[in-house]
Coordinates of C-alpha atoms in Angstrom, one line a residue:
Chain A
M97 CA 32.8 -22.1 13.0
L98 CA 29.6 -22.7 15.5
S99 CA 30.2 -23.8 19.1
E100 CA 28.7 -27.6 19.6
Q101 CA 26.0 -26.5 21.6
M102 CA 24.8 -23.8 18.9
Q103 CA 25.2 -26.8 16.2
R104 CA 22.7 -28.8 18.3
E105 CA 20.3 -26.2 18.8
A106 CA 19.9 -25.2 15.4
L107 CA 16.6 -26.0 13.5
S108 CA 18.2 -26.8 10.3
K109 CA 21.6 -27.7 8.6
C110 CA 22.8 -27.7 5.3
I111 CA 25.1 -30.3 3.3
V112 CA 27.4 -28.9 0.3
W113 CA 29.3 -30.9 -2.2
F114 CA 31.9 -29.0 -3.4
Y115 CA 33.3 -29.0 -6.9
D116 CA 36.9 -29.9 -5.3
G117 CA 35.4 -32.7 -3.5
N118 CA 35.0 -31.5 -0.1
V119 CA 31.9 -32.0 1.8
R120 CA 30.7 -29.8 4.5
T121 CA 27.9 -29.4 6.9
F122 CA 26.3 -25.7 8.1
Y123 CA 24.1 -25.0 10.8
S124 CA 21.6 -22.6 10.7
L125 CA 21.8 -19.4 13.1
D126 CA 17.9 -19.2 13.9
K127 CA 17.6 -16.1 15.8
T128 CA 17.7 -12.7 15.2
H129 CA 19.2 -11.7 18.4
K130 CA 20.6 -13.8 21.6
R131 CA 16.8 -14.0 23.4
A132 CA 14.8 -14.1 20.1
L133 CA 12.5 -16.7 19.5
P134 CA 13.8 -19.0 17.5
N135 CA 12.8 -18.8 13.5
Q136 CA 13.5 -21.8 11.2
G137 CA 12.5 -19.9 7.9
L138 CA 15.2 -17.0 9.0
G139 CA 17.8 -19.9 8.8
I140 CA 16.9 -21.4 5.8
R141 CA 17.1 -17.9 4.1
R142 CA 20.3 -17.7 5.7
L143 CA 21.7 -20.9 4.4
E144 CA 20.7 -20.1 0.9
K145 CA 22.2 -16.8 1.0
M146 CA 25.5 -18.4 2.2
L147 CA 25.3 -20.8 -1.1
M148 CA 24.0 -18.0 -3.4
E149 CA 26.4 -15.9 -2.7
T150 CA 29.3 -16.8 -0.1
F151 CA 29.9 -20.0 -2.2
K152 CA 28.7 -18.7 -5.5
G153 CA 29.9 -20.9 -8.1
Q154 CA 32.1 -23.3 -5.5
W155 CA 29.3 -26.1 -5.1
E156 CA 27.5 -28.6 -7.4
T157 CA 25.2 -30.0 -4.8
S158 CA 23.5 -28.9 -1.4
I159 CA 20.7 -30.1 0.7
I160 CA 19.1 -28.5 3.7
Y161 CA 17.8 -31.0 6.5
E162 CA 15.8 -30.6 9.8
N163 CA 18.9 -30.7 12.1
K164 CA 17.6 -33.8 14.1
P165 CA 17.9 -37.4 13.4
N166 CA 15.9 -38.7 10.4
G167 CA 15.3 -35.2 9.8
N168 CA 13.1 -34.6 6.5
E169 CA 14.5 -32.6 3.8
L170 CA 13.8 -28.9 3.1
A171 CA 15.3 -27.6 0.0
K172 CA 17.7 -29.2 -2.6
F173 CA 20.2 -27.0 -4.6
K174 CA 22.1 -27.7 -7.9
K175 CA 24.6 -25.9 -9.7
G176 CA 23.5 -22.8 -8.3
A177 CA 19.6 -23.3 -8.7
R178 CA 16.8 -24.3 -5.8
V179 CA 15.3 -27.4 -7.5
Chain B
M233 CA -22.0 30.0 -3.6
E234 CA -22.3 32.8 -6.2
E235 CA -25.6 34.7 -6.4
Q236 CA -25.1 35.6 -10.0
N237 CA -27.1 39.1 -10.4
S238 CA -28.3 41.1 -13.4
Q239 CA -24.6 41.8 -14.4
N240 CA -22.2 41.3 -11.2
A241 CA -21.4 37.8 -9.5
H242 CA -21.1 38.0 -5.8
F243 CA -19.6 35.4 -3.5
S244 CA -21.4 35.4 0.2
F245 CA -18.9 35.0 2.7
G246 CA -21.1 32.6 4.6
E247 CA -21.2 30.0 2.3
V248 CA -17.8 30.1 1.3
F249 CA -16.8 30.0 5.2
Q250 CA -19.1 26.9 5.3
N251 CA -17.1 25.6 2.2
T252 CA -13.8 26.1 3.8
K253 CA -14.9 24.3 7.0
S254 CA -16.4 21.5 5.5
F255 CA -13.5 20.8 3.4
I256 CA -11.1 21.0 5.6
D257 CA -13.3 18.6 7.8
R258 CA -13.3 16.0 5.1
Y259 CA -10.2 16.0 4.7
N260 CA -9.2 15.5 8.0
N261 CA -11.8 12.5 7.8
R262 CA -9.6 10.8 5.6
Q263 CA -6.3 11.1 7.3
I264 CA -5.3 8.5 9.4
K265 CA -2.4 9.6 11.1
L266 CA -2.6 12.9 13.3
T267 CA -0.1 14.6 11.9
Q268 CA -1.4 14.4 8.6
K269 CA -4.3 16.4 9.6
L270 CA -5.0 20.3 9.3
N271 CA -5.0 21.8 12.8
A272 CA -6.9 25.0 14.0
N273 CA -3.6 27.3 13.1
H274 CA -3.8 25.9 9.3
R275 CA -7.6 26.3 9.2
A276 CA -7.4 30.1 10.6
T277 CA -5.1 30.7 7.7
A278 CA -7.2 29.3 5.3
E279 CA -10.0 31.2 6.6
L280 CA -7.6 34.4 6.4
I281 CA -6.8 33.9 2.8
T282 CA -10.5 33.2 2.0
R283 CA -11.8 36.4 3.4
L284 CA -9.2 38.3 1.8
Y285 CA -9.7 36.7 -1.4
L286 CA -13.5 37.1 -1.3
K287 CA -13.2 40.9 -0.6
Q288 CA -11.0 41.0 -3.1
L289 CA -13.5 39.3 -5.4
N290 CA -16.3 41.1 -4.6
K291 CA -14.6 44.4 -5.1
A292 CA -13.2 43.0 -8.5
A293 CA -16.9 42.3 -9.6
Q294 CA -18.2 45.8 -8.8
L295 CA -15.6 47.1 -10.9
D296 CA -15.8 45.0 -14.0
N297 CA -17.6 41.3 -14.7
L298 CA -15.9 38.2 -13.7
D299 CA -15.4 35.6 -15.6
L300 CA -16.6 33.0 -13.5
E301 CA -15.3 30.1 -15.2
N302 CA -11.6 31.4 -15.1
L303 CA -11.5 33.5 -11.8
P304 CA -8.3 35.4 -10.6
G305 CA -6.4 34.4 -8.1
F306 CA -5.7 35.9 -4.9
N307 CA -2.9 38.6 -5.3
T308 CA -1.2 39.0 -1.8
Y309 CA 2.1 39.0 -0.1
N310 CA 3.5 36.8 2.7
E311 CA 4.4 39.8 5.0
S312 CA 1.1 41.2 5.0
L313 CA -0.8 37.7 5.5
A314 CA 1.8 37.2 8.2
K315 CA 0.9 40.9 9.8
C316 CA -3.1 39.8 9.5
K317 CA -2.4 36.5 11.6
G318 CA 0.3 37.9 13.9
C319 CA 2.9 35.3 12.8
T320 CA 5.8 34.9 11.3
K321 CA 6.3 34.8 7.5
R322 CA 7.7 31.1 7.8
T323 CA 4.7 30.0 9.5
I324 CA 2.5 31.8 6.4
I325 CA 4.7 29.5 4.0
N326 CA 4.7 26.1 6.0
H327 CA 0.6 26.6 6.1
K328 CA 0.6 27.1 2.6
E329 CA 2.3 23.9 1.9
R330 CA -0.3 22.2 4.1
L331 CA -2.9 23.4 2.4
K332 CA -1.6 22.7 -0.9
Q333 CA -1.3 19.2 0.2
S334 CA -4.7 19.2 1.0
G335 CA -6.0 20.6 -2.2
F336 CA -7.4 23.7 -0.6
I337 CA -5.0 26.0 -2.2
T338 CA -4.6 24.2 -6.4
Q339 CA -1.7 26.7 -7.3
E340 CA 0.8 28.9 -6.1
E341 CA 2.9 31.3 -8.4
H342 CA 5.5 33.7 -7.3
R343 CA 5.6 36.9 -8.9
G344 CA 8.7 38.5 -6.5
K345 CA 8.1 41.9 -5.8
G346 CA 4.5 41.8 -7.0
G347 CA 4.1 39.0 -4.0
V348 CA 2.4 35.7 -5.0
E349 CA -1.2 34.6 -6.3
I350 CA -2.9 31.9 -4.9
W351 CA -5.8 29.6 -6.5
L352 CA -8.0 28.2 -4.5
N353 CA -10.2 24.8 -5.0
P354 CA -13.5 25.8 -6.6
E355 CA -15.3 23.2 -4.5
V356 CA -14.9 25.8 -2.2
L357 CA -15.9 28.4 -3.7
G358 CA -18.9 26.7 -5.0
M359 CA -18.0 26.7 -8.4
A360 CA -17.0 22.9 -9.1
K361 CA -18.9 20.7 -10.9
L362 CA -21.5 18.5 -9.5
S363 CA -20.3 15.8 -7.4
T364 CA -20.5 13.5 -4.4
P365 CA -18.6 14.7 -1.7
L366 CA -15.4 11.9 -0.8
G367 CA -17.2 10.7 2.5
D368 CA -15.5 7.6 4.3
N369 CA -14.8 5.2 1.4
V370 CA -12.9 2.6 3.7
L371 CA -16.7 2.1 4.9
K372 CA -18.2 1.7 1.6
I373 CA -15.5 -0.8 0.6
G374 CA -15.5 -2.7 3.3
D375 CA -16.4 -2.9 7.1
V376 CA -13.7 -5.4 7.9
T377 CA -11.1 -3.1 6.4
S378 CA -11.6 0.1 8.2
I379 CA -11.2 -2.1 11.3
F380 CA -7.5 -2.8 10.6
Y381 CA -6.3 0.5 9.0
E382 CA -8.0 3.3 11.1
K383 CA -7.0 1.8 14.2
A384 CA -4.7 3.5 16.1
K385 CA -1.6 1.5 17.9
N386 CA 1.2 1.6 20.1
F387 CA -0.8 3.5 22.8
H388 CA 0.9 2.8 26.3
P389 CA -1.8 0.7 28.4
L390 CA -3.0 3.1 30.9
V391 CA -3.3 -0.3 33.2
H392 CA 0.3 -1.5 34.5
E393 CA 0.5 -5.0 33.9
H394 CA 3.1 -7.4 35.6
Q395 CA 5.7 -8.5 32.9
E396 CA 6.2 -12.3 32.6
R397 CA 9.1 -13.5 33.9
L398 CA 11.3 -16.4 32.7
N399 CA 10.1 -19.7 33.6
N400 CA 11.3 -22.5 32.3
N401 CA 8.6 -24.9 34.1
S402 CA 6.0 -22.6 31.8
K403 CA 4.0 -24.6 29.5
V404 CA 4.1 -21.5 27.0
D405 CA 5.6 -23.1 23.3
K406 CA 8.5 -20.7 23.3
S407 CA 9.4 -21.5 19.7
G408 CA 8.6 -19.5 16.8
T409 CA 7.7 -22.5 14.2
Q410 CA 5.0 -24.6 14.2
K411 CA 4.6 -28.3 13.6
S412 CA 1.0 -28.0 12.4
G413 CA 1.2 -25.2 9.9
V414 CA -1.3 -23.3 11.5
P415 CA -0.4 -18.9 11.8
Y416 CA 1.3 -18.6 15.0
G417 CA -0.2 -18.3 18.2
H418 CA -3.6 -19.8 16.5
E419 CA -3.3 -23.5 17.8
S420 CA -4.0 -22.1 21.3
G421 CA -6.3 -19.7 20.5
K422 CA -4.1 -17.0 21.6
A423 CA -2.0 -14.5 19.8
T424 CA 1.0 -14.4 21.6
G425 CA 0.9 -17.9 23.0
T426 CA 0.3 -16.5 26.9
G427 CA -2.5 -15.4 28.8
H428 CA -1.7 -11.8 29.0
E429 CA -3.0 -10.6 25.5
Q430 CA -4.3 -6.9 25.9
D431 CA -6.2 -4.8 23.5
K432 CA -4.0 -1.9 22.1
N433 CA -6.9 0.5 22.9
T434 CA -9.6 -0.9 25.0
E435 CA -7.3 -2.3 27.5
E436 CA -9.5 -5.4 27.8
N437 CA -8.0 -8.7 27.6
A438 CA -8.3 -9.8 24.0
N439 CA -8.5 -13.4 25.0
P440 CA -11.9 -14.4 25.7
S441 CA -11.1 -17.4 27.2
S442 CA -9.0 -16.3 30.0
K443 CA -12.2 -13.7 30.9
Q444 CA -14.3 -16.8 30.7
Q445 CA -12.3 -18.5 33.3
L446 CA -12.8 -15.8 35.9
K447 CA -16.6 -16.3 35.7
A448 CA -18.7 -18.3 37.8
P449 CA -18.5 -22.2 37.3
E450 CA -22.1 -22.3 36.5
R451 CA -21.5 -20.3 33.3
Y452 CA -18.5 -22.5 32.0
Y453 CA -21.0 -24.5 30.0
K454 CA -22.1 -21.4 28.3
A455 CA -18.6 -20.2 27.6
E456 CA -17.5 -23.3 26.4
K457 CA -20.6 -23.4 23.8
Q458 CA -19.3 -20.0 22.7
E459 CA -15.7 -21.2 22.6
R460 CA -17.0 -24.1 20.3
V461 CA -18.7 -21.6 18.1
A462 CA -15.4 -18.9 17.9
G463 CA -13.2 -22.3 17.2
A464 CA -15.6 -22.9 14.1
G465 CA -15.0 -19.2 13.0
R466 CA -11.3 -19.3 13.2
I467 CA -10.9 -22.6 11.2
F468 CA -13.1 -20.8 8.5
L469 CA -10.5 -17.5 8.6
L470 CA -7.6 -19.5 8.6
S471 CA -8.7 -20.9 5.6
L472 CA -9.2 -17.6 4.1
I473 CA -5.2 -16.7 4.6
R474 CA -4.5 -20.1 3.3
Q475 CA -6.5 -19.2 -0.4
F476 CA -5.2 -16.2 0.0
W477 CA -1.4 -17.3 0.1
D478 CA -2.2 -19.9 -2.4
Y479 CA -3.6 -17.4 -4.7
A480 CA -0.8 -14.5 -4.3
R481 CA 1.8 -16.9 -4.5
K482 CA 0.2 -18.6 -8.1
V483 CA -0.2 -15.1 -9.1
L484 CA 2.9 -13.1 -7.9
Y485 CA 5.3 -15.7 -7.1
P486 CA 4.7 -18.4 -9.7
D487 CA 8.6 -19.8 -9.7
L488 CA 9.5 -19.7 -6.3
I489 CA 10.2 -22.6 -4.4
L490 CA 9.5 -22.8 -0.9
S491 CA 9.8 -25.1 2.2
E492 CA 7.4 -26.1 4.4
P493 CA 8.9 -23.3 7.5
E494 CA 9.1 -20.7 5.2
V495 CA 5.5 -21.2 4.0
R496 CA 4.5 -20.8 7.7
E497 CA 6.4 -17.9 8.2
I498 CA 4.4 -16.2 5.2
L499 CA 1.3 -17.6 6.5
N500 CA 1.9 -16.0 10.2
L501 CA 3.3 -12.7 8.5
I502 CA 0.1 -12.6 6.3
W503 CA -1.9 -13.4 9.2
E504 CA -0.5 -10.3 11.1
S505 CA -0.4 -7.8 8.4
V506 CA -3.3 -8.9 6.0
Y507 CA -5.9 -10.1 8.3
G508 CA -5.4 -8.0 11.2
K509 CA -4.7 -10.9 13.3
L510 CA -7.9 -11.9 12.6
Q511 CA -9.2 -9.4 16.0
S512 CA -12.0 -8.0 14.1
N513 CA -15.8 -9.5 15.2
A514 CA -17.4 -9.2 11.4
T515 CA -19.3 -11.9 10.2
E516 CA -18.3 -14.4 8.1
K517 CA -19.8 -12.6 5.0
D518 CA -17.9 -9.7 5.9
W519 CA -14.8 -11.6 6.1
L520 CA -15.5 -12.9 2.3
K521 CA -16.5 -9.6 1.2
Y522 CA -13.0 -8.7 2.7
Q523 CA -11.3 -11.3 1.0
D524 CA -12.5 -10.3 -2.5
T525 CA -10.8 -6.8 -1.9
A526 CA -7.5 -8.7 -1.0
F527 CA -7.2 -10.5 -4.0
N528 CA -8.1 -7.9 -6.0
R529 CA -5.5 -6.0 -4.6
V530 CA -3.2 -8.8 -5.7
N531 CA -4.5 -8.4 -9.1
M532 CA -3.6 -5.1 -8.9
V533 CA -0.1 -5.6 -7.9
A534 CA 0.3 -8.6 -10.8
R535 CA -1.0 -5.8 -13.6
W536 CA 1.5 -3.4 -11.9
L537 CA 3.9 -6.1 -12.8
T538 CA 3.2 -6.8 -16.0
R539 CA 3.1 -3.1 -17.3
S540 CA 6.7 -2.7 -17.0
P541 CA 10.1 -4.9 -16.5
G542 CA 11.4 -2.2 -14.2
H543 CA 8.3 -3.3 -11.7
W544 CA 9.4 -5.3 -8.9
I545 CA 8.4 -6.7 -5.6
P546 CA 10.4 -7.8 -2.7
K547 CA 10.5 -11.7 -1.5
P548 CA 7.3 -13.0 0.2
H549 CA 8.9 -12.8 3.8
I550 CA 9.3 -8.9 2.9
Y551 CA 6.7 -8.2 1.0
F552 CA 4.3 -9.4 3.5
H553 CA 6.0 -8.2 6.8
P554 CA 3.7 -5.8 8.9
N555 CA 6.0 -3.7 9.5
N556 CA 7.0 -3.2 6.1
E557 CA 6.0 0.6 5.4
R558 CA 8.1 1.1 1.9
N559 CA 7.6 -1.5 -0.4
G560 CA 4.7 -3.9 1.3
F561 CA 1.9 -4.9 0.3
K562 CA -0.1 -3.0 3.4
K563 CA 0.6 -0.1 0.6
T564 CA -1.9 -1.5 -1.7
W565 CA -4.6 -0.9 0.6
Q566 CA -4.4 2.7 -0.1
W567 CA -3.9 2.3 -3.8
Y568 CA -7.0 -0.1 -3.6
V569 CA -9.1 2.9 -1.9
K570 CA -8.0 5.3 -4.3
Q571 CA -8.9 3.4 -7.2
E572 CA -12.5 2.4 -5.9
T573 CA -13.0 6.1 -4.9
L574 CA -12.6 7.2 -8.4
K575 CA -14.8 4.0 -9.6
I576 CA -17.4 5.5 -7.1
E577 CA -16.8 9.2 -8.6
I578 CA -17.1 8.2 -12.1
R579 CA -20.1 6.2 -11.3
N580 CA -22.0 9.4 -9.3
Q581 CA -21.2 11.8 -11.7
L582 CA -22.6 9.6 -14.9
L583 CA -25.6 9.4 -12.8
L584 CA -25.8 12.8 -12.3
Q585 CA -25.1 14.0 -15.7
Q586 CA -27.8 11.7 -16.8
V587 CA -30.6 12.8 -14.1
K588 CA -29.7 16.3 -15.5
S589 CA -30.4 15.4 -18.7
E590 CA -33.7 13.7 -17.9
W591 CA -34.9 17.3 -16.5
Q592 CA -33.3 19.2 -19.5
Q593 CA -35.1 17.0 -21.9
H594 CA -38.4 17.0 -19.6
E595 CA -38.3 21.0 -19.9
Q596 CA -38.3 20.7 -23.4
N597 CA -41.3 18.3 -23.7
K598 CA -38.7 15.9 -24.7
G599 CA -37.3 12.4 -24.2
R600 CA -39.1 9.1 -22.9
F601 CA -40.5 11.2 -19.3
R602 CA -42.0 13.8 -21.7
E603 CA -45.3 12.6 -20.6
K604 CA -44.7 12.2 -16.7
T605 CA -45.2 15.2 -14.2
R606 CA -42.3 16.6 -12.3
L607 CA -43.4 14.8 -9.3
Q608 CA -43.2 11.5 -11.3
L609 CA -39.9 12.1 -13.0
F610 CA -38.7 12.7 -9.3
R611 CA -39.8 9.6 -8.0
I612 CA -38.5 7.8 -10.9
Q613 CA -35.4 9.2 -10.6
Q614 CA -35.1 9.0 -6.7
K615 CA -36.1 5.0 -6.5
R616 CA -33.1 4.7 -9.1
L617 CA -30.7 6.2 -7.0
A618 CA -31.4 4.9 -3.5
G619 CA -30.8 1.5 -5.4
Y620 CA -27.2 2.3 -4.8
R621 CA -27.8 3.2 -1.1
D622 CA -24.8 6.2 -0.9
E623 CA -25.8 9.1 1.2
S624 CA -23.5 11.0 -0.7
L625 CA -24.9 10.5 -4.2
N626 CA -28.5 11.7 -2.5
Q627 CA -27.1 15.0 -0.9
A628 CA -25.6 15.7 -5.0
Y629 CA -28.7 15.0 -6.0
Q630 CA -30.5 17.4 -3.9
Q631 CA -27.6 19.8 -5.3
C632 CA -28.6 19.0 -8.8
L633 CA -32.4 19.3 -8.4
Q634 CA -32.0 22.6 -6.6
R635 CA -29.9 23.9 -9.9
C636 CA -31.9 22.1 -12.4
L637 CA -35.6 23.0 -11.1
H638 CA -33.9 26.6 -9.9
L639 CA -35.8 26.0 -6.5
Q640 CA -33.0 28.7 -5.3
S641 CA -34.6 31.4 -7.5
L642 CA -38.4 30.1 -6.1
K643 CA -37.4 30.5 -2.5
P644 CA -37.1 34.4 -2.2
K645 CA -40.9 34.3 -4.4
Q646 CA -42.5 32.1 -2.0
E647 CA -40.8 34.1 0.9
A648 CA -42.4 37.5 -1.2
Y649 CA -45.7 35.8 -1.4
A650 CA -45.8 34.9 2.3
Q651 CA -45.5 38.5 3.2

């Protein structure tokens, strides 16, 4: 679980609908190290890796959004594949 | 070069040494890294081997007729070479390894107590087929490319530069992602987003606008004008990067779905690794030529991928990463140069073969040039070859002329007449 500050600073977030009915939100880690420049692409890749490897076979749908009010949809996954 | 007498062959030391020198020089010119070049010690070992080999060959030629097509190798012992050179046996072995890598030594056989037998490149002995010497092929392929790949980097700047301190009030955009989708640092016209961009070799400020700010106020108008011209070029260059990515994506990653920030990151990586941060001052024509070579490289990779199901390339953010030395797109450059070199070589050899056969036919009063004089035929061939604008081809043509017209045998005759 990320701290509130890190959640605020994250550039993207991922909402996951699990098969067991749970819905969880994950925030991206966009830096390679503490003082690095934030890289949104890296954050998205890490979220994708989490979905495809850590939670493999456990979720039905997940959507990555920009982490801001009315943020755009960046990527969408259904049943283990990016659509 | 061998001077074949009535019975025996004789190898002249001077010419073989010159061949050795030019062979090593050419090899060194082809190498980018200093560690890959042959140093003076390697050169000395090569010359020692050549000297002793020629001694052996000339002695053998006196005793028996040598088959110039299949010359015997150089029989020696590592210990004796080490003693001659005044170094250890290990050094000789290491030097031989390097000479083998460079192609100077073509083959080596170990005979146990009988020592070793070494075969040298026929080019060194002047026995090679007529071919164009491998010059700087990078320059033949394009000016832009040679600027990127032969540039030494990571030299520490000689002038001390103050490090920028953390300043929260600074207007520099510190986020690595951009809204406009333009490669990183190019929205403001600077590579790093700061005014402190230095060239790694010349230590000059790479950002012309910051230099212009230091100039007298009356020159502002001129400086602004220059900037506008450069800006127009930059838009053109950025469009090249986008075109390249669109093409590479279509050919190499047809099924890949990417979000906008990911595409932006990849464009930045391409800007750095494929286009060298657009630091070259090449013209639009040169850039377009380079763009074609880049497309060709992508096609080459696509062909390689289709050749076997075991072939694969990493994801684009890894493939186009500037620090990826292992399996990155950068590596295709060497591949491309090799391919182009081979093409040029084959083309030149075919041209030389044609020239040679024309001379042979002319001597026998055959062929379409039988009614021309030698001078006319020479002019026709010279005009034809000049069209290729290849200096090495011209040199090879001169060699070919010497062989075909027996000009070497004419020289001593002329000298005799003069006396």
